[in-house]
Coordinates of C-alpha atoms in Angstrom, one line a residue:
M30 CA -21.6 -33.0 -5.1
P31 CA -20.2 -29.9 -6.6
R32 CA -17.3 -28.2 -4.7
P33 CA -18.8 -25.7 -2.3
R34 CA -18.2 -22.1 -3.3
L35 CA -18.8 -18.7 -1.8
T36 CA -20.9 -16.3 -3.7
S37 CA -19.0 -13.4 -5.3
A38 CA -20.0 -11.1 -2.6
F39 CA -18.2 -13.0 0.1
R40 CA -15.0 -14.3 -1.5
L41 CA -11.7 -12.9 -0.9
G42 CA -11.6 -13.0 -4.2
A43 CA -9.7 -15.5 -3.6
A44 CA -9.0 -16.2 0.0
A45 CA -7.7 -17.2 -2.8
A46 CA -5.9 -14.9 -5.0
A47 CA -3.1 -12.5 -4.7
A48 CA 0.5 -11.5 -5.5
L49 CA 2.9 -9.1 -7.0
L50 CA 6.4 -7.2 -7.5
L51 CA 8.4 -3.9 -6.9
A52 CA 8.9 -0.4 -8.2
G53 CA 6.6 2.6 -7.9
L54 CA 4.7 5.3 -9.6
A55 CA 4.7 8.6 -7.7
P56 CA 1.0 9.2 -8.3
A57 CA 0.9 12.8 -7.1
A58 CA 3.8 13.8 -9.4
S59 CA 2.2 11.8 -12.3
A60 CA -1.2 13.5 -11.8
A61 CA 0.4 16.9 -11.8
A62 CA 2.4 16.2 -15.0
A63 CA -0.4 14.7 -17.0
P64 CA -3.4 16.6 -18.4
A65 CA -6.7 16.0 -16.7
A66 CA -8.7 13.0 -18.0
P67 CA -12.2 13.7 -19.4
V68 CA -15.1 12.9 -17.1
P69 CA -17.1 10.0 -18.6
R70 CA -20.8 10.4 -19.4
L71 CA -23.0 7.8 -17.9
D72 CA -26.1 7.0 -19.9
W73 CA -28.1 5.0 -17.3
R74 CA -30.6 2.4 -18.6
S75 CA -32.7 -0.1 -16.7
C76 CA -31.0 -3.5 -16.6
V77 CA -31.7 -6.1 -13.8
P78 CA -34.9 -5.4 -11.8
D79 CA -34.6 -2.1 -9.8
F80 CA -31.1 -1.4 -11.1
D81 CA -29.7 0.9 -13.8
C82 CA -26.6 0.1 -15.8
A83 CA -24.2 2.2 -17.9
R84 CA -20.8 2.1 -19.6
A85 CA -18.0 4.5 -18.8
T86 CA -15.0 5.3 -21.0
V87 CA -11.8 6.1 -19.2
P88 CA -8.1 6.4 -20.2
M89 CA -6.1 3.2 -20.4
D90 CA -3.0 5.0 -19.4
Y91 CA -3.4 8.0 -17.2
R92 CA -0.1 9.4 -18.3
D93 CA -1.7 9.7 -21.7
P94 CA -5.4 10.5 -21.0
A95 CA -6.1 11.4 -24.7
G96 CA -4.8 8.0 -25.9
R97 CA -6.4 4.6 -25.9
T98 CA -9.4 4.0 -23.6
V99 CA -11.0 1.1 -21.7
E100 CA -14.7 0.6 -21.0
L101 CA -16.1 0.1 -17.5
A102 CA -19.4 -1.6 -16.7
V103 CA -21.3 0.3 -14.0
I104 CA -24.4 -0.4 -12.0
R105 CA -26.5 1.5 -9.5
H106 CA -29.6 1.3 -7.3
P107 CA -31.1 4.8 -7.0
A108 CA -31.7 6.1 -3.5
T109 CA -35.1 5.2 -2.3
D110 CA -35.7 8.6 -0.6
R111 CA -34.9 11.0 -3.4
A112 CA -36.0 14.0 -1.3
H113 CA -33.2 13.3 1.2
R114 CA -30.6 11.9 -1.1
I115 CA -27.0 12.7 0.0
G116 CA -25.2 11.4 -3.1
S117 CA -23.6 8.1 -4.3
L118 CA -22.0 5.4 -2.2
F119 CA -19.5 3.4 -4.3
F120 CA -19.1 -0.3 -3.4
N121 CA -16.3 -2.7 -4.2
P122 CA -16.9 -6.3 -3.1
G123 CA -13.3 -7.6 -3.2
G124 CA -11.2 -9.9 -5.2
P125 CA -9.6 -8.6 -7.2
G126 CA -11.6 -10.3 -9.8
V127 CA -15.1 -10.0 -8.4
P128 CA -17.4 -8.0 -10.8
G129 CA -19.3 -5.4 -8.9
T130 CA -22.2 -5.5 -11.4
Q131 CA -22.9 -9.1 -10.2
A132 CA -22.1 -8.5 -6.5
L133 CA -24.2 -5.4 -5.8
P134 CA -27.6 -6.9 -6.8
A135 CA -26.7 -10.0 -4.6
V136 CA -25.9 -8.0 -1.5
Y137 CA -28.0 -4.8 -1.9
G138 CA -30.6 -5.9 0.7
M139 CA -27.8 -6.2 3.3
F140 CA -27.1 -2.5 3.3
P141 CA -28.8 -0.6 6.2
E142 CA -32.2 1.0 5.4
Q143 CA -31.0 4.6 5.9
V144 CA -28.0 4.0 3.6
R145 CA -30.3 2.6 0.9
E146 CA -32.6 5.6 1.4
R147 CA -30.0 8.3 1.3
F148 CA -27.5 7.1 -1.3
D149 CA -27.5 5.8 -4.9
I150 CA -25.5 2.7 -4.3
V151 CA -23.0 2.3 -7.2
S152 CA -20.6 -0.5 -8.2
F153 CA -18.6 -1.3 -11.2
D154 CA -16.5 -4.0 -12.8
P155 CA -12.9 -2.8 -12.4
R156 CA -10.8 -2.6 -15.5
G157 CA -9.7 -6.1 -16.6
I158 CA -12.7 -7.8 -14.8
G159 CA -16.2 -9.0 -15.8
A160 CA -18.0 -6.9 -18.4
S161 CA -15.4 -4.2 -18.5
T162 CA -12.5 -4.3 -20.9
T163 CA -10.5 -7.4 -20.0
L164 CA -7.2 -9.0 -20.7
D165 CA -8.1 -12.0 -22.9
C166 CA -5.1 -14.3 -22.8
F167 CA -6.8 -17.3 -24.4
P168 CA -9.3 -17.6 -27.3
D169 CA -11.6 -19.6 -25.0
A170 CA -11.9 -21.5 -21.7
A171 CA -10.8 -24.7 -23.3
A172 CA -7.5 -23.3 -24.4
E173 CA -6.8 -21.9 -20.9
Q174 CA -7.6 -25.3 -19.3
Q175 CA -5.4 -27.1 -21.8
L176 CA -2.5 -25.1 -20.5
L177 CA -3.4 -25.7 -16.9
A178 CA -4.5 -29.4 -17.3
G179 CA -1.6 -31.0 -15.6
L180 CA -1.7 -28.9 -12.4
P181 CA -3.3 -30.0 -9.1
A182 CA -6.5 -28.2 -8.3
G183 CA -5.3 -27.1 -4.9
Y184 CA -1.6 -26.5 -4.5
P185 CA 1.5 -28.5 -5.6
V186 CA 2.9 -31.1 -3.3
G187 CA 6.4 -32.4 -3.9
A188 CA 9.3 -31.3 -6.2
A189 CA 7.7 -32.6 -9.4
Q190 CA 4.4 -30.8 -8.9
E191 CA 6.1 -27.7 -7.7
S192 CA 8.3 -27.6 -10.8
A193 CA 5.3 -28.1 -13.1
W194 CA 3.3 -25.4 -11.3
S195 CA 6.2 -22.9 -11.7
A196 CA 6.8 -23.7 -15.4
T197 CA 3.1 -23.6 -16.3
Y198 CA 2.4 -20.2 -14.7
A199 CA 5.5 -18.9 -16.4
R200 CA 4.0 -20.0 -19.7
F201 CA 0.7 -18.5 -18.6
G202 CA 2.4 -15.1 -18.2
R203 CA 4.1 -15.3 -21.5
Q204 CA 0.8 -16.2 -23.2
C205 CA -0.8 -13.1 -21.7
A206 CA 2.1 -10.9 -22.8
D207 CA 2.1 -12.3 -26.4
T208 CA -1.7 -11.8 -26.8
D209 CA -1.9 -8.3 -25.3
R210 CA -2.2 -6.2 -28.4
T211 CA -3.4 -3.0 -26.7
G212 CA -1.0 -2.6 -23.8
L213 CA -3.7 -3.1 -21.2
L214 CA -1.5 -5.5 -19.2
A215 CA 0.6 -2.6 -18.0
H216 CA -2.4 -0.7 -16.7
L217 CA -4.3 -3.0 -14.4
S218 CA -3.0 -2.0 -11.0
T219 CA -5.1 -0.9 -8.1
A220 CA -3.8 2.6 -8.6
D221 CA -5.3 2.6 -12.2
T222 CA -8.6 1.4 -10.7
A223 CA -8.5 4.1 -8.0
R224 CA -8.1 6.7 -10.8
D225 CA -11.1 5.2 -12.6
L226 CA -13.1 5.4 -9.3
D227 CA -12.3 9.1 -9.1
L228 CA -13.6 9.7 -12.6
L229 CA -16.8 7.8 -11.7
R230 CA -17.1 9.9 -8.6
A231 CA -17.0 13.0 -10.8
A232 CA -19.4 11.4 -13.4
V233 CA -22.1 11.0 -10.8
G234 CA -21.7 14.6 -9.7
D235 CA -20.2 14.0 -6.2
R236 CA -17.5 16.5 -5.0
R237 CA -16.0 13.9 -2.6
L238 CA -16.2 10.1 -2.5
S239 CA -18.4 8.0 -0.2
Y240 CA -17.3 4.4 -0.4
L241 CA -17.6 0.9 1.1
G242 CA -14.9 -1.6 0.2
T243 CA -14.7 -5.2 1.6
S244 CA -11.6 -7.4 1.5
Y245 CA -9.5 -6.3 -1.5
G246 CA -12.0 -3.4 -1.9
S247 CA -10.5 -2.0 1.4
Y248 CA -7.1 -1.9 -0.3
L249 CA -8.6 -0.1 -3.3
G250 CA -10.2 2.4 -0.9
T251 CA -6.8 2.8 0.9
T252 CA -5.1 3.5 -2.4
Y253 CA -7.8 6.0 -3.4
A254 CA -7.5 7.9 -0.1
N255 CA -3.7 8.4 -0.6
L256 CA -3.9 9.3 -4.3
F257 CA -6.8 11.7 -3.7
P258 CA -6.7 12.7 -0.1
D259 CA -8.7 15.9 -0.6
R260 CA -11.6 14.0 -2.2
V261 CA -12.5 11.8 0.7
R262 CA -16.0 12.2 2.2
A263 CA -16.6 8.9 4.0
L264 CA -14.7 5.6 3.4
V265 CA -15.6 2.4 5.2
L266 CA -12.8 -0.2 4.7
D267 CA -14.0 -3.6 5.9
S268 CA -11.4 -6.3 6.5
A269 CA -8.2 -4.8 5.3
P270 CA -4.5 -5.8 4.9
D271 CA -1.6 -3.9 6.2
P272 CA -0.8 -1.8 3.1
V273 CA 2.9 -1.7 3.7
A274 CA 3.3 -5.4 4.2
W275 CA 1.1 -6.1 1.2
S276 CA 2.5 -3.7 -1.3
T277 CA 6.2 -3.8 -0.5
G278 CA 7.1 -6.0 2.4
R279 CA 9.3 -3.4 3.8
G280 CA 10.1 -4.5 7.3
P281 CA 12.4 -6.8 9.2
G282 CA 12.5 -10.2 7.3
Q283 CA 9.4 -9.4 5.3
R284 CA 10.9 -8.8 1.8
A285 CA 11.9 -12.4 1.4
L286 CA 8.4 -13.7 2.1
P287 CA 5.5 -14.1 -0.3
P288 CA 2.7 -11.5 0.1
F289 CA 0.2 -13.6 2.1
L290 CA 2.9 -14.7 4.5
R291 CA 3.9 -11.1 5.0
T292 CA 0.3 -10.1 5.9
G293 CA -0.2 -13.3 8.0
G294 CA -3.0 -14.8 6.0
D295 CA -1.6 -18.3 6.7
L296 CA -1.5 -17.7 10.5
A297 CA -5.0 -16.2 10.5
A298 CA -6.4 -19.1 8.6
T299 CA -5.0 -21.7 11.0
R300 CA -6.1 -19.7 14.0
T301 CA -9.6 -19.6 12.6
L302 CA -9.6 -23.3 11.7
D303 CA -8.5 -24.1 15.2
A304 CA -11.4 -22.0 16.6
F305 CA -13.8 -23.8 14.3
L306 CA -12.6 -27.2 15.5
D307 CA -12.7 -26.2 19.1
Q308 CA -16.2 -24.7 18.9
C309 CA -17.4 -27.7 16.8
G310 CA -16.1 -30.0 19.5
D311 CA -17.8 -28.0 22.2
A312 CA -21.0 -27.9 20.3
G313 CA -21.2 -31.7 19.9
P314 CA -22.5 -33.8 17.0
A315 CA -26.1 -32.4 17.3
A316 CA -24.9 -28.9 16.3
C317 CA -21.7 -29.8 14.4
A318 CA -21.6 -33.1 12.6
F319 CA -17.8 -33.4 12.7
A320 CA -17.6 -33.1 16.4
A321 CA -15.7 -36.1 18.1
D322 CA -16.4 -37.7 21.4
G323 CA -14.0 -36.0 23.8
G324 CA -14.6 -32.4 22.8
P325 CA -12.2 -29.9 21.2
A326 CA -9.0 -31.9 21.5
A327 CA -10.5 -35.0 20.0
T328 CA -12.1 -33.0 17.2
R329 CA -8.7 -31.4 16.3
A330 CA -7.1 -34.9 16.3
K331 CA -9.9 -36.1 14.1
F332 CA -9.3 -33.3 11.6
D333 CA -5.5 -34.1 11.6
E334 CA -6.3 -37.7 10.9
L335 CA -8.7 -36.8 8.1
I336 CA -6.1 -34.6 6.4
D337 CA -3.5 -37.4 6.7
R338 CA -5.9 -40.0 5.3
L339 CA -6.8 -37.8 2.4
G340 CA -3.1 -37.3 1.7
R341 CA -2.7 -41.0 1.3
T342 CA -6.0 -42.0 -0.4
P343 CA -8.5 -39.5 -1.8
V344 CA -12.3 -39.8 -1.5
T345 CA -15.1 -39.0 -3.9
L346 CA -18.4 -37.3 -3.0
G347 CA -21.5 -36.9 -5.1
T348 CA -23.1 -38.8 -7.9
A349 CA -21.8 -38.9 -11.4
P350 CA -21.4 -36.7 -13.3
Q351 CA -21.5 -34.2 -10.3
T352 CA -18.7 -35.8 -8.4
V353 CA -15.7 -34.2 -6.7
T354 CA -12.6 -36.0 -5.6
F355 CA -10.9 -34.6 -2.5
D356 CA -7.2 -35.1 -1.6
Q357 CA -5.3 -33.3 1.2
A358 CA -4.5 -30.2 -0.9
S359 CA -7.8 -29.7 -2.7
A360 CA -9.9 -30.4 0.4
V361 CA -8.1 -27.8 2.5
S362 CA -7.5 -25.1 0.0
S363 CA -10.5 -25.2 -2.3
T364 CA -13.1 -26.1 0.3
V365 CA -12.2 -25.7 3.9
L366 CA -10.6 -22.3 3.7
P367 CA -13.5 -20.5 1.8
M368 CA -16.1 -22.1 4.2
L369 CA -14.4 -20.4 7.1
Y370 CA -15.2 -17.0 5.7
T371 CA -18.9 -17.1 6.8
A372 CA -19.1 -18.3 10.4
A373 CA -22.8 -18.2 11.3
P374 CA -25.3 -19.7 8.9
L375 CA -26.9 -17.1 6.6
P376 CA -30.7 -17.3 6.5
G377 CA -32.0 -18.7 3.3
V378 CA -28.5 -19.3 1.9
P379 CA -27.6 -23.0 2.1
G380 CA -24.0 -24.1 2.3
F381 CA -22.8 -21.2 4.4
G382 CA -21.7 -21.2 8.0
W383 CA -19.5 -23.4 10.1
P384 CA -22.2 -26.0 10.6
A385 CA -22.2 -26.6 6.9
L386 CA -18.4 -27.0 7.0
G387 CA -18.8 -29.5 9.8
G388 CA -21.3 -31.4 7.7
L389 CA -18.9 -31.6 4.7
L390 CA -16.0 -32.7 6.9
Q391 CA -18.1 -35.5 8.3
Q392 CA -19.0 -36.6 4.8
L393 CA -15.3 -36.8 4.0
W394 CA -14.7 -38.7 7.2
T395 CA -17.3 -41.4 6.5
A396 CA -16.7 -41.7 2.7
A397 CA -15.0 -44.8 1.4
P398 CA -11.4 -44.3 0.2
D399 CA -11.2 -44.2 -3.6
A400 CA -7.6 -45.0 -4.7
S401 CA -8.7 -45.3 -8.4
A402 CA -10.3 -41.8 -8.5
P403 CA -8.4 -39.3 -10.6
L404 CA -7.4 -36.3 -8.6
P405 CA -8.9 -32.9 -9.6
T406 CA -6.6 -31.0 -11.9
G407 CA -6.7 -27.7 -13.8
G408 CA -7.4 -24.2 -12.5
A409 CA -9.9 -21.5 -12.1
L410 CA -11.3 -20.0 -15.3
R411 CA -10.1 -16.6 -16.6
Q412 CA -7.3 -16.3 -14.1
A413 CA -5.9 -13.3 -15.9
Q414 CA -8.8 -11.3 -14.4
T415 CA -7.4 -11.9 -11.0
L416 CA -3.7 -12.0 -11.9
G417 CA -3.8 -8.8 -13.9
T418 CA -4.2 -6.8 -10.7
L419 CA -2.6 -9.0 -8.2
C420 CA 0.6 -9.3 -10.1
A421 CA 0.7 -5.5 -10.6
D422 CA 0.5 -4.6 -7.0
T423 CA 3.1 -6.1 -4.7
A424 CA 6.6 -7.6 -4.4
N425 CA 7.3 -11.3 -4.8
P426 CA 10.4 -13.2 -4.0
P427 CA 12.1 -15.2 -6.7
A428 CA 10.3 -18.3 -8.0
S429 CA 13.1 -20.5 -6.6
S430 CA 12.3 -19.5 -3.1
Y431 CA 8.7 -20.7 -3.1
P432 CA 9.3 -24.4 -2.1
A433 CA 11.1 -23.2 1.1
A434 CA 8.3 -20.7 1.7
A435 CA 5.7 -23.4 1.4
A436 CA 7.7 -25.5 3.9
L437 CA 7.8 -22.6 6.3
A438 CA 4.1 -22.0 5.9
R439 CA 3.4 -25.7 6.6
D440 CA 5.6 -25.6 9.7
R441 CA 3.9 -22.5 11.2
A442 CA 0.3 -22.9 9.9
G443 CA -0.2 -26.6 9.3
A444 CA -2.1 -28.1 6.3
T445 CA -3.6 -24.7 5.3
G446 CA -0.3 -22.9 5.1
P447 CA 1.1 -23.9 1.6
Y448 CA -2.1 -22.7 -0.1
W449 CA -1.3 -19.1 0.7
V450 CA 2.2 -19.4 -0.8
W451 CA 1.3 -21.0 -4.1
Q452 CA -1.5 -18.7 -5.0
T453 CA 0.9 -15.8 -5.2
Q454 CA 3.7 -17.8 -6.8
R455 CA 1.7 -17.5 -10.0
C456 CA 3.0 -14.0 -10.3
T457 CA 6.7 -14.8 -10.4
G458 CA 6.3 -15.4 -14.2
W459 CA 4.0 -12.5 -14.8
P460 CA 5.3 -9.9 -17.3
A461 CA 7.3 -7.2 -15.5
E462 CA 5.6 -4.3 -17.3
A463 CA 2.5 -5.0 -15.2
A464 CA 4.2 -3.1 -12.3
R465 CA 4.4 0.1 -14.3
D466 CA 1.5 1.9 -12.4
R467 CA 2.0 0.2 -9.0
Y468 CA 1.4 2.4 -6.0
T469 CA 3.7 1.7 -3.0
G470 CA 2.9 4.6 -0.7
P471 CA 2.9 6.8 1.2
W472 CA -0.1 5.5 3.0
D473 CA -0.5 8.2 5.6
R474 CA -1.4 11.3 3.5
P475 CA -3.8 13.6 5.5
T476 CA -7.3 13.2 4.1
S477 CA -10.2 15.7 4.0
A478 CA -12.3 13.4 6.3
P479 CA -11.5 10.6 8.7
I480 CA -11.7 7.0 7.5
L481 CA -13.5 4.1 9.3
V482 CA -11.7 0.7 9.3
V483 CA -13.7 -2.4 10.3
G484 CA -11.9 -5.6 11.4
L485 CA -13.0 -9.0 12.7
T486 CA -10.8 -10.5 15.5
G487 CA -11.2 -13.9 13.9
D488 CA -10.7 -13.1 10.2
P489 CA -9.3 -16.1 8.4
A490 CA -7.9 -14.2 5.4
W491 CA -6.9 -10.6 6.2
P492 CA -6.0 -11.0 9.9
Y493 CA -7.3 -8.5 12.4
E494 CA -3.8 -7.2 12.9
G495 CA -3.9 -5.9 9.3
S496 CA -7.0 -3.8 9.9
R497 CA -5.4 -2.5 13.1
A498 CA -2.2 -1.6 11.3
L499 CA -4.2 0.2 8.5
A500 CA -6.1 2.3 11.1
D501 CA -2.8 3.2 12.7
T502 CA -1.1 4.0 9.4
L503 CA -3.8 6.2 7.9
A504 CA -3.5 9.8 8.9
R505 CA -7.1 9.9 10.1
G506 CA -8.0 6.3 10.7
R507 CA -10.4 4.9 13.3
L508 CA -10.8 1.2 14.0
L509 CA -14.1 -0.4 14.7
T510 CA -13.7 -4.0 16.0
V511 CA -16.1 -6.9 15.6
D512 CA -15.3 -9.6 18.1
G513 CA -16.2 -12.5 16.0
Y514 CA -15.2 -14.9 13.2
G515 CA -15.4 -14.7 9.4
H516 CA -14.1 -12.6 6.6
T517 CA -15.7 -9.1 6.4
A518 CA -18.5 -7.7 8.5
L519 CA -20.7 -7.6 5.4
G520 CA -20.6 -11.4 5.2
N521 CA -20.9 -11.8 9.0
P522 CA -23.6 -9.4 10.0
S523 CA -23.3 -7.3 13.1
A524 CA -26.2 -4.8 13.7
C525 CA -24.0 -3.0 16.1
A526 CA -21.3 -2.5 13.5
W527 CA -23.8 -1.5 10.8
Q528 CA -25.3 1.2 13.1
Y529 CA -21.9 2.8 13.5
E530 CA -21.1 2.5 9.8
E531 CA -24.5 3.9 8.9
R532 CA -24.1 6.9 11.2
Y533 CA -20.6 7.5 9.8
L534 CA -21.7 7.3 6.1
V535 CA -24.7 9.5 6.6
S536 CA -23.3 12.2 9.0
G537 CA -19.5 11.6 9.2
A538 CA -19.7 10.7 13.0
L539 CA -17.1 8.1 14.0
P540 CA -17.6 5.5 16.7
P541 CA -15.8 6.2 20.0
A542 CA -12.2 5.1 20.0
G543 CA -11.9 1.5 21.1
T544 CA -15.5 0.5 20.2
V545 CA -16.0 -3.3 20.0
C546 CA -19.2 -4.9 18.5
E547 CA -20.5 -8.4 18.7
P548 CA -21.8 -10.3 15.7
D549 CA -25.5 -10.9 15.4
H550 CA -25.1 -14.7 15.6
R551 CA -22.5 -17.1 16.8
P552 CA -21.5 -20.2 14.6
F553 CA -23.1 -22.8 16.9

């Protein structure tokens, strides 16, 4: 059985990816000092059914807008009611590393009818990602996997694996630096992408930006709002991190922690996992296959025993050649965590929802131990498309501190904790010049319109506390709460939340302060 995956629209882009360093670019001063970049011309042509595609040429370095350029792949669905069209709504699905040109066609039907009627919905592959100009560190996928071949597929366990992980990703960073002939590596930050977004806004003829960003896309929207505060029309930021904790870690005891521990991703994941196990136990085996006799407490104990068993002897699921071997690290990090992101089953989309997670865990529980099975090794393909932005954006502690951070994460968050540490450790060996364009604040610049932040109380990746902190930090933020589980309201539908988002995007009207919505469906 292939390892379950989320579609590009619903990944954190890596519940699973992130990390970074220190230093800042004062964007307002830089924008004033540099000449204006030319607005790209978009030559729209029909591509996938009902969508148009174009290429946009933008500066590689906004300090030198007449210098080298990069190409952006752009996609749109025209407003269905042209007579009442408001403008364009830009959409970023998250990541970083998720191509908007793939995500928008996949989720377009989930946008409310009035939004589809009144807006051209536009997305793009950010620089460094997908069909846009990318950082190609390896000649092909085989060469990349050759470098990563000795690594565990989940996260390292024990001193030998931890040392190999650190050394391998240091080589990965050097490889990217050695093969970067254009200087792109120094210009892949979220601030660079926000400047690209502003040029695309001008290219479609909008005076101010209308935008929906989910997960990492909310951080992009936050950055845009503070770089271009007078160009905000309506921004919906769905499932957001605390921007101060993410970008700098400035705060008591935060600077020494890796980024996801600073934002509380490990704690959010274990809270959501506990909620899944409790609700699975309450629902019973008829609704959740992994439920144990004895209810929630017995189901939690069953999960702990499963993780312990997998740590001692792996199991294999599937039929050759489509087999996957699960050990403790790969089962938790590569499978369990992403499957927490979508709580209720999605109609017509198999493999999503907590019942599907219960089914997988029960398969692991009943599978025969397979001590001879080789553990999964290697890594995700084209990791530079994620690391290019992640490693540009935030501060990481020294590589030598990560084993202790992983131990802390395990102590406070259990088996899911170390995953959040080692994903960002990959950036400790990333070239320092990547931080050149990093934006580190301020995050509270007064904007031309208020901004709507949407947060789920049971988000397993960006905890609800992050969305609340962002709404409090923004000069004109308003928090809309969804009292439910999963990552992003887009991936966990709430008609109530969408009604408020639709009204805000169309008319600018905010929900009343303190508004709480319910999801459309509960997991069991």
